[in-house]
Each structure stands twice: as C-alpha cells, then as structure tokens.
Short mmCIF file of C-alpha atoms in Angstrom, two decimals:
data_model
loop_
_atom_site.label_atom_id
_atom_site.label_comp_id
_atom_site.label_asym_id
_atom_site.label_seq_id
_atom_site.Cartn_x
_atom_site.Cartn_y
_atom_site.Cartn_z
CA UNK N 1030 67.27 37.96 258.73
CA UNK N 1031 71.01 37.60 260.45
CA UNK N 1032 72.93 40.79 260.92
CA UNK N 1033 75.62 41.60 258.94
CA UNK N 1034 79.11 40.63 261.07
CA UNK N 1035 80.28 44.14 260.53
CA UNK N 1036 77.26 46.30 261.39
CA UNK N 1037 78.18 48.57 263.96
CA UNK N 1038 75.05 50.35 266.21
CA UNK N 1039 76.39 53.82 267.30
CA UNK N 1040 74.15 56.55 268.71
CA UNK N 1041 74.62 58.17 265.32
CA UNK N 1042 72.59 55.00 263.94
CA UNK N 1043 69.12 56.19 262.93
CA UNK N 1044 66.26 53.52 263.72
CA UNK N 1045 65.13 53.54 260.01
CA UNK N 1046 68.63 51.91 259.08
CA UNK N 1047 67.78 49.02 261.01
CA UNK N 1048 64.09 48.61 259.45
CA UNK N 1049 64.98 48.21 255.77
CA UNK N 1050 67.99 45.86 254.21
CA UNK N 1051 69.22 43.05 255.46
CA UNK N 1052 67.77 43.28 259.02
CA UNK N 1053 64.39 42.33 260.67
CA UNK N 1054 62.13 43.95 262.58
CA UNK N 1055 63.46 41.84 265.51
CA UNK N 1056 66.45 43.84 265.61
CA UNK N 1057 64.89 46.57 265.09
CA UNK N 1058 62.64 46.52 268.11
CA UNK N 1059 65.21 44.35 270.58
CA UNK N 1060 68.93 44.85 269.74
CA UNK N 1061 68.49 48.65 268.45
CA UNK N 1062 67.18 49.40 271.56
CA UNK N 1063 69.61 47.48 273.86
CA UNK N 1064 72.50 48.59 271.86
CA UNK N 1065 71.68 52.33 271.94
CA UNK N 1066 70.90 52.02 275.95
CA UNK N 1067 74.63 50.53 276.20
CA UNK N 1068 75.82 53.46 273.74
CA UNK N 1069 74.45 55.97 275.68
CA UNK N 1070 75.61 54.94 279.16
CA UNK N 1071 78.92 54.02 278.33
CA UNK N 1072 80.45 57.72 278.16
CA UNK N 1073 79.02 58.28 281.51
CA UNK N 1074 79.63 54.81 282.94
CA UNK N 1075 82.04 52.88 281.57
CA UNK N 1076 81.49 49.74 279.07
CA UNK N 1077 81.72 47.66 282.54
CA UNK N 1078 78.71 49.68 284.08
CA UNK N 1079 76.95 50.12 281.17
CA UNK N 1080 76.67 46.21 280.66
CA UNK N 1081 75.68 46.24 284.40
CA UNK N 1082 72.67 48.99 284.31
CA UNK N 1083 70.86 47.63 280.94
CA UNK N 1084 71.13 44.15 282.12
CA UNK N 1085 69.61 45.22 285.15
CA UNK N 1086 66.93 46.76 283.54
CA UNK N 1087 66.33 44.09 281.44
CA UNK N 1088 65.74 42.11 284.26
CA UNK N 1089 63.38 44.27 285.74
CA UNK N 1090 61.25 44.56 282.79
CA UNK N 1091 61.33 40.73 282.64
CA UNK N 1092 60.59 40.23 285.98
CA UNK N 1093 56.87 41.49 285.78
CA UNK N 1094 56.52 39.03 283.46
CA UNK N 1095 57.87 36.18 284.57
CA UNK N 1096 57.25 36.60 288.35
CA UNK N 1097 53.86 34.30 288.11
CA UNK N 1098 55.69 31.32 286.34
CA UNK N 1099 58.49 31.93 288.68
CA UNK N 1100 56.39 31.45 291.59
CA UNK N 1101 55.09 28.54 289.36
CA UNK N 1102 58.14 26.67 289.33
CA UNK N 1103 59.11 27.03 293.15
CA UNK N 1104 55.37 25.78 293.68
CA UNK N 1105 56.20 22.77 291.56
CA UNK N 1106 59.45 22.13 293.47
CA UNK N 1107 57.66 22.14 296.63
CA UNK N 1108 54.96 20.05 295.47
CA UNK N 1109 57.24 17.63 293.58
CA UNK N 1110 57.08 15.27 296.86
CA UNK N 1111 53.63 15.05 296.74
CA UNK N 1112 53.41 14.90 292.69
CA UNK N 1113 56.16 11.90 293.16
CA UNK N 1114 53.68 9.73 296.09
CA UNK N 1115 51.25 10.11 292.88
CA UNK N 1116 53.29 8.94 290.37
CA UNK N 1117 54.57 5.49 292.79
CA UNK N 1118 50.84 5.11 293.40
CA UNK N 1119 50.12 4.49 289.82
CA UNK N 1120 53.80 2.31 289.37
CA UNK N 1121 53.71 -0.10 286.97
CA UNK N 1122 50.11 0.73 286.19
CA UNK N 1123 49.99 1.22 282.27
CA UNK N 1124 46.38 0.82 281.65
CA UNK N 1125 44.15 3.97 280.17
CA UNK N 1126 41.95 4.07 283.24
CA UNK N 1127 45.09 4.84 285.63
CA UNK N 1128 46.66 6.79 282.94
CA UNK N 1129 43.81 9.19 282.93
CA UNK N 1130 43.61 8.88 287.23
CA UNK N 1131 47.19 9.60 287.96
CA UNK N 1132 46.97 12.83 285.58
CA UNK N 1133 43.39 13.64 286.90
CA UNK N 1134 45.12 13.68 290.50
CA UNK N 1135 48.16 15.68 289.30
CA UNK N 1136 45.80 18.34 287.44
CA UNK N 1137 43.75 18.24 291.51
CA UNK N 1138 47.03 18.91 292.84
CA UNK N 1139 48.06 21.98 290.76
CA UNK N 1140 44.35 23.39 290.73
CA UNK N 1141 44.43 23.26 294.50
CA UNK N 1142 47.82 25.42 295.21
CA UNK N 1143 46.36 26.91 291.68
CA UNK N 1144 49.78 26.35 289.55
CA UNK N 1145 49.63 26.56 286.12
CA UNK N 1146 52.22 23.50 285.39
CA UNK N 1147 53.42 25.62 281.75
CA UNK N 1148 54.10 28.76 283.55
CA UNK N 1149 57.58 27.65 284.08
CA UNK N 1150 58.17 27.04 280.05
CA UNK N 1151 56.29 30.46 279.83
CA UNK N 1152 59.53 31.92 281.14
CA UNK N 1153 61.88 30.03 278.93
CA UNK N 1154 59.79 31.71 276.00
CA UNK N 1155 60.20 35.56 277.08
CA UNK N 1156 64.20 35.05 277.99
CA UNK N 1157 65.10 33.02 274.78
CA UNK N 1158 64.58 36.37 272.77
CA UNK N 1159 66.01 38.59 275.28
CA UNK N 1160 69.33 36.45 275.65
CA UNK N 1161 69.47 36.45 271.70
CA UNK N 1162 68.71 40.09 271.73
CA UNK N 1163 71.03 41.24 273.98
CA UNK N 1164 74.12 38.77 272.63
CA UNK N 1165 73.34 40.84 268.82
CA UNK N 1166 73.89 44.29 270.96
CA UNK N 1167 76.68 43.28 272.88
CA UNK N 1168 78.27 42.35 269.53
CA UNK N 1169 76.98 45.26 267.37
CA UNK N 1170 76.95 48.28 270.13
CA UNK N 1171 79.86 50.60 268.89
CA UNK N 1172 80.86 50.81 273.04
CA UNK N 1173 81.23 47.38 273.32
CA UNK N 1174 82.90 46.36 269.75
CA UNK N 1175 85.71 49.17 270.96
CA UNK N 1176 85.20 49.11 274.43
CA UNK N 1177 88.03 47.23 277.00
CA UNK N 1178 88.18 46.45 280.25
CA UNK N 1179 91.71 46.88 281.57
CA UNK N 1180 93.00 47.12 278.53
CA UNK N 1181 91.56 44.24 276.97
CA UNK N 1182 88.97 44.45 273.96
CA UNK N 1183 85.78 42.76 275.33
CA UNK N 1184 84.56 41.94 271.96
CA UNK N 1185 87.13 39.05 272.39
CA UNK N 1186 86.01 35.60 273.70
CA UNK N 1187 87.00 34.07 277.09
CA UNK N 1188 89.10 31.60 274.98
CA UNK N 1189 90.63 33.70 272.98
CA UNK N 1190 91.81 35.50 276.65
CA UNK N 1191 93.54 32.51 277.64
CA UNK N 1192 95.45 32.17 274.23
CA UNK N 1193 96.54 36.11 275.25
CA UNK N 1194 97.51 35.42 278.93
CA UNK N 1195 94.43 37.99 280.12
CA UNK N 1196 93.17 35.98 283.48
CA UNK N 1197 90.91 38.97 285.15
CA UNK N 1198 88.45 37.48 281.79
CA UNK N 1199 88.93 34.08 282.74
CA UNK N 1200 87.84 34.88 286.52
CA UNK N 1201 84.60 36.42 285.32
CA UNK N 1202 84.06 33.44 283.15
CA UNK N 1203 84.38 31.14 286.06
CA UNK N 1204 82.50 34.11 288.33
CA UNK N 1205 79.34 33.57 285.83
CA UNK N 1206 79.47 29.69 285.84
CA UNK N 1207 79.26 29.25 289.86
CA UNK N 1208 76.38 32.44 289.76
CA UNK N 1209 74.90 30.70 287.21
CA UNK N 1210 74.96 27.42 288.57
CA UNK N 1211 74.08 28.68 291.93
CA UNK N 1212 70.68 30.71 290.68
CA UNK N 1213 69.47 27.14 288.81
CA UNK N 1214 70.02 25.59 291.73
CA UNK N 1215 68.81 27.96 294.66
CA UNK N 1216 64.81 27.39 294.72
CA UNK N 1217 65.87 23.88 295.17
CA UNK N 1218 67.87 24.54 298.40
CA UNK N 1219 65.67 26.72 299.49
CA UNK N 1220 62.98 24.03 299.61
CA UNK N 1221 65.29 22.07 301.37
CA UNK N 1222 65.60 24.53 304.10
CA UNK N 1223 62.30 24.94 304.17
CA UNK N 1224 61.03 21.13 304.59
CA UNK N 1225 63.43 20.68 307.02
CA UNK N 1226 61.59 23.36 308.60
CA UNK N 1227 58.20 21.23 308.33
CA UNK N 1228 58.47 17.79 310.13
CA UNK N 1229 58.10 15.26 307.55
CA UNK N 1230 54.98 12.98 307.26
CA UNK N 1231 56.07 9.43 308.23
CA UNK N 1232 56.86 7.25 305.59
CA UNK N 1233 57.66 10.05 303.36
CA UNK N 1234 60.51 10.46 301.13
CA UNK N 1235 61.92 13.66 300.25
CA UNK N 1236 62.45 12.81 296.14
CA UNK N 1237 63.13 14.77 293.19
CA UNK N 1238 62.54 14.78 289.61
CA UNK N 1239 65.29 13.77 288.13
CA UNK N 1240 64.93 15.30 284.68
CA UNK N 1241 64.58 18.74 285.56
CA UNK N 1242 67.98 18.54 287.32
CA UNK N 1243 69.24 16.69 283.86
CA UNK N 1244 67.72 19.87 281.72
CA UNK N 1245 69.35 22.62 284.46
CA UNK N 1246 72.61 20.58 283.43
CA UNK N 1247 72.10 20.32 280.28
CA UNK N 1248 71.45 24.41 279.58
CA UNK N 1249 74.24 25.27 282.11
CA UNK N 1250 77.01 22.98 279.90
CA UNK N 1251 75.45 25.21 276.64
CA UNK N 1252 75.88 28.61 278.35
CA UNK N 1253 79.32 27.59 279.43
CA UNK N 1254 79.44 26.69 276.01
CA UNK N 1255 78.92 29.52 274.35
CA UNK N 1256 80.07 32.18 276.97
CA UNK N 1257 83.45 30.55 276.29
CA UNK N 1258 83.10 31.51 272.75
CA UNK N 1259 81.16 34.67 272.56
CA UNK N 1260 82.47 38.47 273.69
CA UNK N 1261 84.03 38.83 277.24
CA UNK N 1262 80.75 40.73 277.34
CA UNK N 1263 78.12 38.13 277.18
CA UNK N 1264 80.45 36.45 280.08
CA UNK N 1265 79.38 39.89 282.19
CA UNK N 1266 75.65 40.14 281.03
CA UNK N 1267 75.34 36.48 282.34
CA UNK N 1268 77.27 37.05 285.57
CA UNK N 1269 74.87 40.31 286.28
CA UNK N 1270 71.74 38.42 284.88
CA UNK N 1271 72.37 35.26 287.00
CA UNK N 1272 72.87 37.15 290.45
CA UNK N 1273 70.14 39.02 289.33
CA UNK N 1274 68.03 36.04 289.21
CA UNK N 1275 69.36 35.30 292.84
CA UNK N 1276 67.58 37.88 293.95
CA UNK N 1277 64.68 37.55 292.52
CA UNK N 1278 64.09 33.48 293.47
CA UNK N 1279 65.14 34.84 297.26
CA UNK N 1280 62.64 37.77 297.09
CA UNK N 1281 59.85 35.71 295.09
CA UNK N 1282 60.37 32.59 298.01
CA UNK N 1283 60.22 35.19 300.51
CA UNK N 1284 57.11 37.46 299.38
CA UNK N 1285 55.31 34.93 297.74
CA UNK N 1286 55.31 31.53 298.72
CA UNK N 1287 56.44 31.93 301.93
CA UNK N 1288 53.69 33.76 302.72
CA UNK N 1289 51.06 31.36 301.24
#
C-alpha cells in the first residue's frame, strides 16, 4: 500500500511498525532500511553526507548486480554498427523467410561476443525499485523531513526554491541534470573514442540506433521532471547516483570490454 504523507521514520521507529497497517512489506524491507541508514549517519555526518554515503552504498550493492547487463549494453553500443549493416541488408525485405534470417544473424551476433540482448532491461528492473525506495526514505527519514542545508529545509522541492529566492538548490538541480545527462550519454562517447581508435572498414558507416537515444531523452525529461518537484533531496541522491554511474561505465569500459 502507499505510505501515509505524514509517517515519519526515526531511529526510534521499531521495524514491526512498518510490517502491519497501512504499509507493505516493500517498505518494510527497502525504505525502513534506507531511511534508518540516513537516520543514523546524519548526527555524525550531516543530512548532506548522509544522502552522499547511503547513495553510495546503494550503488555499490547495485553494482554487483547490474555490472553483467552493464557490460551488456556497452557491448550492444559497440556492436550497434555491425547490428545496423544487418538490418540495411534485409531493407525493405518483409517476407517471413528474411524476417526469421535477419533475427537469426542478430541472435549469431550476440552469441558470438556472448551478450544477452535483455541484460540491459535487466538493469532498468533492479533500479526502478531502488529509485522508488529511496524517494519514500528521503521523504519519510526524520533527518531529512527536518534536515536543511544552509538553512533551507530539503524536504522542499527545487521549485518551490525558486518561489523562495534559495539558488545554491537550483545549482544542484541543474548540477544533477548535466551529471545525469552526461552518465546516459558517456558509453556512447566512449565508443566513439574508441572506433576512432580502430580504422574503419571501408564502406562503413558509423550509425546509431536512433530509439535508444529517443528513450535516454525521454527518461532524462521525466527525472527532470520530477526532481523539480520532489525534495531538494532526491535532486542530491540523483546528482551522487549519476556521477556514481560515471564511474562505474568508465571502470566497466576500462576492466571489461576493453580488455576483451
């Protein structure tokens, strides 16, 4: 179920509270947990830090996970010339027969760099409940509901900090859009530095798929979206999650692929 507005998460909270009424065992087992990591810090770290260390971790634990579709979806970016001379091969070809060879080739393709073409939606699947997760204890987590950052509550919205004059919020808004926008984008340029690395083939075209560049839009406009809505402190947890995930497409290109 959805979590009362008012509920407020303090160390004082005991775990049982969050099993029985209203709430589900979702919060229970994911915001709790987050909320009470961000409780705990905050006395030692500040709100700021706090924010900063569990988003951190959060990454870490997700990165076992997701490091094999990660490497997935760089491996389909650097394959997507090759998957592209497939796909203008079989042009304008509509019948069954080259229906079933074009995908025949493409499943050849990703059996012989041995890519799993879903890992990358695998991903999606383990952050969607995270994100969710850590949005409830960011709004719930006693630290944060109370907490300010020069003064300023940080359970208020980036557009609410406009309305109130407060521009340091508005900076780490704009700070998480371009990190944001820069981790989507990163495996791509890397690939690009890379190939121009390799001397291309003659007659080949470097091309790209157009509509994963259309989704990476398309999620970026939502999370600008609803950053500029939510608590100052999602605005953080993206800005931290995003340059984490710099990091990890730079270290994943570098000790994975790289080396392959």
């Amino acid at each position: 179920g959805c979590m009362a507005q008012d509920l407020v998460i303090s160390l004082k909270t005991p775990f049982s509270d969050m099993w029985v009424g209203s709430n589900s065992w979702f919060e229970a087992l994911f915001v709790y947990p987050l909320a009470q990591a961000l409780n705990f810090l905050a006395p030692y770290t500040g709100v700021l830090m706090a924010i900063i260390l569990v988003t951190i971790f959060v990454k870490l634990l997700t990165f076992g996970l997701t490091v094999k579709s990660t490497v997935a979806t760089q491996k389909m970016q650097t394959l997507q010339p090759e998957l592209n001379k497939i796909q203008q091969k079989y042009a304008g070809l509509t019948d069954n027969e080259s229906k079933m060879k074009m995908s025949t080739e493409m499943n050849d393709l990703y059996k012989k760099h041995n890519i799993n073409p879903f890992g990358s939606i695998a991903t999606l699947f383990i952050q969607f409940p995270v994100i969710i997760a850590m949005y409830q204890a960011v709004q719930h987590a006693v630290v944060v509901k109370e907490g300010a950052l020069f003064g300023y509550a940080l359970s208020n919205s980036p557009q609410k900090a406009i309305t109130d004059g407060q521009w340091f919020v508005v900076v780490i808004f704009v700070l998480m859009g371009v990190s944001q926008f820069v981790s989507m984008k990163l495996p791509t340029w890397l690939n690009k530095a890379r190939a121009k690395k390799q001397p291309i083939r003659l007659g080949e075209k470097q091309t790209k798929a157009p509509n994963t560049d259309m989704m990476m839009y398309t999620s970026m406009v939502m999370i600008l979206f609803f950053a500029f809505t939510w608590p100052t402190a999602m605005s953080l947890y993206w800005m931290v999650s995003s340059i984490g995930q710099i990091i990890q497409t730079y270290y994943i290109q570098k000790a994975y692929i790289e080396k392959e």
